[in-house]
Structure formats: C-alpha cells, structure tokens
Amino acid sequence: MQLGSQNDKDFKKHRFQILAELTKLRELCCDPRLLYKNYQGKSAKLAAALDLVRASLDGGHKILLFSQFTSMLAIIRQRLVKDKVTIFEIIGSTPKLERQKLIEKFNKLKHPAVFLISLKAGGTGINLTSADVVIHYDPWWNIAAESQATDRAHRIGQKNSVQIYKIVAKNTIEDKIIELQKRKAKLAEAVLSGKTVGSTKLNRDDILEILDQLKSE
C-alpha cells in the first residue's frame, strides 16, 4: 500500500488499516510482549518506568500512571505486585460506582501508592489531587487527551506541586508523536485565537510526515 500516492478517498478507505499498523509500532515501543507473546527479552522502557516509580514511592509520593494500552497496564501491575506496591486501577470497563470507591480510597490513603489508569478512562470526571507525580508511559497523538489526564492531579484541592513525566523511546515513532503534539498544539492555539482553521485529528499529511521521518532515521 503506497500511502504517498493515494488520494483522499483511498486514504479514508485504508485509514483504519494504516492506524492499526502505527499502533503496532507504538506497542513495540511500550513492550515487545504486547505484540510477541513469547518474547523473553527485556524492555528498556518498562525498566525506566519502574525505576521512576520506585524512586517516587521511596520519596513518599503518590503516583498516577497512564497508558493507552490496558495490556501494558497489566504488565506494569504484575511487576508492581511482585514489589508489594499498593496499586489501584481504572480502565474503560471499570464500573462507575467502583471507580468512585477506588478514587476515594486512594485520596484518603496516607502512604505512597500507584494508580494505574487507561488514558481514555482517566480523561474526565476523576479527581485525584492526593497524587503529586504523573507518569505518561506512552504518548498519544492528541496532546489535549494527555493534558486532560494530567489534570486529574491538577484540580482544586491540590496542595503540592505536581511532577509530570513522559517516557519516550528515542528515535522511534514516539519521538515523532511528540513532534506532532507540538505542532498540533500550535495549530490548536491558532484556531482558538481565530488565526486559522484546522483539525487536531491525525490526518493523511500527519501520517505521511511521521512515516517519512521514520524512514530517514
């Protein structure tokens, strides 16, 4: 499939297939086990995330850790359980009533803990101001979604400064997503100021730009 030679109609027809392939690249950055179930090697990104979590816990912090992939959260949870870390988790399938109970319990907790949250599930309606460390395990195309997630800690009632970390695999598609986020953020700012009109969704030109940059690495 030659994306560069496709017209807009062809692009729309194959858009889901293209995004699915890009998602595989993102999963590979997170942990090869998301794609290869029998993978026995290590993940540098997972190791970096766990080191950051442990250091934050040792410093007495409560942590919100976001990922797009619930399968990645499951891997992280498994490792944290081995370390006997206090863990909470909200994903898309978590019932509303249970979510509220978990949130209240986490906020009342007096010792360090980790709240694992899928990015989409944690976008709105959650107040977790007892946390003062936010970790984004993987970047998303739309920086607004990440900002909404970060705002779970930046709410009325937050008494501490909040440390925000993004874990990005260098020289991979994640680098390109960060660049795209910056460009989209500028575009969104221009739209809000009335300077131009555009979309913050991932479009054909965005994908071509990402693929061209990957080929040049």
CSV table of C-alpha atoms in Angstrom, one decimal:
chain,number,residue,atom,x,y,z
A,1,MET,CA,0.0,0.0,0.0
A,2,GLN,CA,1.7,3.2,-1.2
A,3,LEU,CA,0.2,5.9,1.1
A,4,GLY,CA,2.1,8.7,-0.6
A,5,SER,CA,0.4,8.0,-4.0
A,6,GLN,CA,-3.1,7.7,-2.5
A,7,ASN,CA,-5.8,10.3,-2.9
A,8,ASP,CA,-8.0,11.4,0.0
A,9,LYS,CA,-10.7,8.9,-0.9
A,10,ASP,CA,-8.2,6.0,-0.9
A,11,PHE,CA,-6.7,7.2,2.4
A,12,LYS,CA,-10.1,7.3,4.1
A,13,LYS,CA,-10.7,3.7,2.8
A,14,HIS,CA,-7.5,2.4,4.3
A,15,ARG,CA,-7.2,4.7,7.3
A,16,PHE,CA,-8.1,2.1,9.9
A,17,GLN,CA,-5.5,-0.3,8.5
A,18,ILE,CA,-2.8,2.4,8.5
A,19,LEU,CA,-3.6,3.4,12.1
A,20,ALA,CA,-3.5,-0.3,13.1
A,21,GLU,CA,0.0,-0.6,11.7
A,22,LEU,CA,1.1,2.6,13.5
A,23,THR,CA,-0.4,1.2,16.7
A,24,LYS,CA,1.7,-1.9,16.4
A,25,LEU,CA,4.8,0.3,16.3
A,26,ARG,CA,3.6,2.1,19.4
A,27,GLU,CA,3.0,-1.2,21.2
A,28,LEU,CA,6.5,-2.3,20.2
A,29,CYS,CA,7.9,0.8,21.9
A,30,CYS,CA,6.0,0.1,25.1
A,31,ASP,CA,7.0,-3.6,25.5
A,32,PRO,CA,7.6,-6.2,22.7
A,33,ARG,CA,5.3,-8.6,24.7
A,34,LEU,CA,2.3,-6.6,23.5
A,35,LEU,CA,3.0,-7.9,20.0
A,36,TYR,CA,5.0,-11.0,20.7
A,37,LYS,CA,3.5,-13.1,23.4
A,38,ASN,CA,6.5,-15.5,23.6
A,39,TYR,CA,9.1,-12.6,23.9
A,40,GLN,CA,11.5,-13.4,26.7
A,41,GLY,CA,13.8,-10.3,26.5
A,42,LYS,CA,13.7,-7.1,28.4
A,43,SER,CA,12.0,-3.7,27.8
A,44,ALA,CA,14.2,-0.7,28.5
A,45,LYS,CA,11.1,1.5,28.7
A,46,LEU,CA,9.5,-0.7,31.3
A,47,ALA,CA,12.7,-0.8,33.3
A,48,ALA,CA,12.9,3.0,33.2
A,49,ALA,CA,9.3,3.4,34.2
A,50,LEU,CA,9.7,1.0,37.2
A,51,ASP,CA,12.8,2.8,38.3
A,52,LEU,CA,10.9,6.1,38.2
A,53,VAL,CA,8.0,4.6,40.1
A,54,ARG,CA,10.3,3.1,42.8
A,55,ALA,CA,12.2,6.4,43.2
A,56,SER,CA,8.9,8.3,43.6
A,57,LEU,CA,7.5,5.8,46.1
A,58,ASP,CA,10.7,6.0,48.1
A,59,GLY,CA,10.3,9.7,48.1
A,60,GLY,CA,6.8,9.4,49.7
A,61,HIS,CA,4.8,10.3,46.6
A,62,LYS,CA,1.5,9.0,45.3
A,63,ILE,CA,1.6,8.3,41.6
A,64,LEU,CA,-0.8,8.4,38.6
A,65,LEU,CA,0.5,6.3,35.7
A,66,PHE,CA,-1.3,6.5,32.4
A,67,SER,CA,-1.1,4.3,29.3
A,68,GLN,CA,-3.2,3.9,26.2
A,69,PHE,CA,-2.9,0.2,26.4
A,70,THR,CA,-4.6,-1.8,29.1
A,71,SER,CA,-2.4,-4.8,28.3
A,72,MET,CA,0.6,-2.6,29.2
A,73,LEU,CA,-1.0,-1.6,32.5
A,74,ALA,CA,-1.4,-5.3,33.2
A,75,ILE,CA,2.3,-5.9,32.7
A,76,ILE,CA,3.2,-3.0,34.9
A,77,ARG,CA,0.7,-4.1,37.6
A,78,GLN,CA,2.2,-7.6,37.6
A,79,ARG,CA,5.7,-6.2,38.3
A,80,LEU,CA,4.4,-3.8,41.0
A,81,VAL,CA,2.6,-6.7,42.7
A,82,LYS,CA,5.9,-8.5,43.0
A,83,ASP,CA,7.3,-5.4,44.6
A,84,LYS,CA,4.4,-5.4,47.1
A,85,VAL,CA,3.3,-1.9,46.0
A,86,THR,CA,-0.1,-0.6,46.8
A,87,ILE,CA,-2.0,-0.5,43.5
A,88,PHE,CA,-5.2,0.9,42.2
A,89,GLU,CA,-6.5,0.7,38.7
A,90,ILE,CA,-9.2,2.2,36.5
A,91,ILE,CA,-9.7,1.1,32.9
A,92,GLY,CA,-12.6,1.5,30.5
A,93,SER,CA,-14.5,-1.5,31.8
A,94,THR,CA,-14.3,-0.4,35.5
A,95,PRO,CA,-17.9,0.3,36.7
A,96,LYS,CA,-18.7,3.9,37.6
A,97,LEU,CA,-19.5,3.1,41.3
A,98,GLU,CA,-16.3,1.1,41.7
A,99,ARG,CA,-14.3,3.9,40.2
A,100,GLN,CA,-15.6,6.3,42.8
A,101,LYS,CA,-14.8,3.9,45.6
A,102,LEU,CA,-11.2,3.5,44.3
A,103,ILE,CA,-10.8,7.2,43.9
A,104,GLU,CA,-12.0,7.9,47.5
A,105,LYS,CA,-9.8,5.2,48.9
A,106,PHE,CA,-6.7,6.4,47.0
A,107,ASN,CA,-7.2,10.0,48.1
A,108,LYS,CA,-7.7,9.0,51.8
A,109,LEU,CA,-4.6,6.8,51.7
A,110,LYS,CA,-1.8,8.1,53.9
A,111,HIS,CA,1.1,6.2,52.3
A,112,PRO,CA,2.6,6.1,48.8
A,113,ALA,CA,0.7,4.2,46.1
A,114,VAL,CA,0.3,3.9,42.4
A,115,PHE,CA,-2.9,4.4,40.5
A,116,LEU,CA,-2.8,2.8,37.0
A,117,ILE,CA,-5.3,4.4,34.6
A,118,SER,CA,-6.0,3.9,30.9
A,119,LEU,CA,-5.7,7.3,29.2
A,120,LYS,CA,-9.3,7.3,27.8
A,121,ALA,CA,-10.8,6.2,31.1
A,122,GLY,CA,-8.9,8.8,33.1
A,123,GLY,CA,-9.8,11.8,30.8
A,124,THR,CA,-12.7,13.2,32.7
A,125,GLY,CA,-14.7,13.0,35.9
A,126,ILE,CA,-11.8,11.9,38.1
A,127,ASN,CA,-10.3,13.9,41.0
A,128,LEU,CA,-7.0,12.5,42.3
A,129,THR,CA,-5.4,15.5,44.0
A,130,SER,CA,-3.7,13.4,46.6
A,131,ALA,CA,-1.2,12.4,43.8
A,132,ASP,CA,1.7,14.6,43.1
A,133,VAL,CA,3.5,12.5,40.4
A,134,VAL,CA,2.0,11.9,37.0
A,135,ILE,CA,3.7,9.5,34.6
A,136,HIS,CA,2.6,9.1,30.9
A,137,TYR,CA,4.0,5.8,29.9
A,138,ASP,CA,3.3,6.3,26.2
A,139,PRO,CA,2.4,9.4,24.2
A,140,TRP,CA,-0.9,9.9,22.3
A,141,TRP,CA,-1.4,11.8,19.1
A,142,ASN,CA,-3.6,14.4,20.7
A,143,ILE,CA,-1.8,16.3,23.5
A,144,ALA,CA,-5.2,17.5,24.8
A,145,ALA,CA,-6.0,13.9,25.9
A,146,GLU,CA,-2.8,13.8,27.9
A,147,SER,CA,-3.4,17.2,29.4
A,148,GLN,CA,-6.9,16.1,30.5
A,149,ALA,CA,-5.4,13.1,32.2
A,150,THR,CA,-2.7,15.2,33.9
A,151,ASP,CA,-5.4,17.5,35.1
A,152,ARG,CA,-6.7,14.7,37.4
A,153,ALA,CA,-4.0,15.7,39.8
A,154,HIS,CA,-4.1,19.4,38.9
A,155,ARG,CA,-7.6,20.0,40.5
A,156,ILE,CA,-9.0,22.3,43.2
A,157,GLY,CA,-7.6,21.0,46.5
A,158,GLN,CA,-4.1,20.1,45.2
A,159,LYS,CA,-1.7,21.5,47.8
A,160,ASN,CA,1.6,20.2,46.4
A,161,SER,CA,3.5,20.9,43.2
A,162,VAL,CA,2.9,18.1,40.6
A,163,GLN,CA,5.8,16.4,38.8
A,164,ILE,CA,4.9,15.3,35.3
A,165,TYR,CA,7.0,12.7,33.4
A,166,LYS,CA,6.7,11.4,29.8
A,167,ILE,CA,8.6,8.3,29.0
A,168,VAL,CA,9.6,8.4,25.3
A,169,ALA,CA,11.6,5.8,23.3
A,170,LYS,CA,14.2,7.8,21.5
A,171,ASN,CA,14.5,7.5,17.7
A,172,THR,CA,11.1,5.7,17.4
A,173,ILE,CA,7.6,6.6,16.3
A,174,GLU,CA,7.1,8.0,19.8
A,175,ASP,CA,9.6,10.8,19.0
A,176,LYS,CA,7.5,11.6,16.0
A,177,ILE,CA,4.3,11.7,18.1
A,178,ILE,CA,5.9,14.2,20.4
A,179,GLU,CA,6.9,16.4,17.5
A,180,LEU,CA,3.3,16.1,16.1
A,181,GLN,CA,1.9,17.0,19.5
A,182,LYS,CA,3.9,20.2,19.5
A,183,ARG,CA,2.7,21.1,16.0
A,184,LYS,CA,-0.9,20.3,16.8
A,185,ALA,CA,-0.7,22.3,20.0
A,186,LYS,CA,0.4,25.4,18.0
A,187,LEU,CA,-2.4,24.7,15.5
A,188,ALA,CA,-5.0,24.4,18.2
A,189,GLU,CA,-3.7,27.7,19.8
A,190,ALA,CA,-4.0,29.4,16.4
A,191,VAL,CA,-7.6,28.1,16.0
A,192,LEU,CA,-8.6,29.4,19.4
A,193,SER,CA,-7.2,32.8,18.6
A,194,GLY,CA,-9.0,32.9,15.3
A,195,LYS,CA,-5.9,33.0,13.2
A,196,THR,CA,-6.6,29.8,11.2
A,197,VAL,CA,-8.9,26.9,10.9
A,198,GLY,CA,-7.8,23.3,11.2
A,199,SER,CA,-8.2,19.9,12.8
A,200,THR,CA,-6.3,18.4,15.7
A,201,LYS,CA,-7.1,14.8,14.5
A,202,LEU,CA,-4.4,12.6,12.9
A,203,ASN,CA,-4.8,13.2,9.1
A,204,ARG,CA,-3.1,11.9,5.9
A,205,ASP,CA,-0.4,14.6,6.0
A,206,ASP,CA,0.4,13.8,9.6
A,207,ILE,CA,0.9,10.1,8.9
A,208,LEU,CA,3.0,10.8,5.8
A,209,GLU,CA,5.2,13.1,7.9
A,210,ILE,CA,5.7,10.5,10.6
A,211,LEU,CA,6.5,7.8,8.1
A,212,ASP,CA,8.9,10.0,6.2
A,213,GLN,CA,10.7,10.8,9.4
A,214,LEU,CA,10.9,7.2,10.4
A,215,LYS,CA,12.4,6.3,7.0
A,216,SER,CA,15.1,8.9,7.4
A,217,GLU,CA,16.3,7.6,10.8
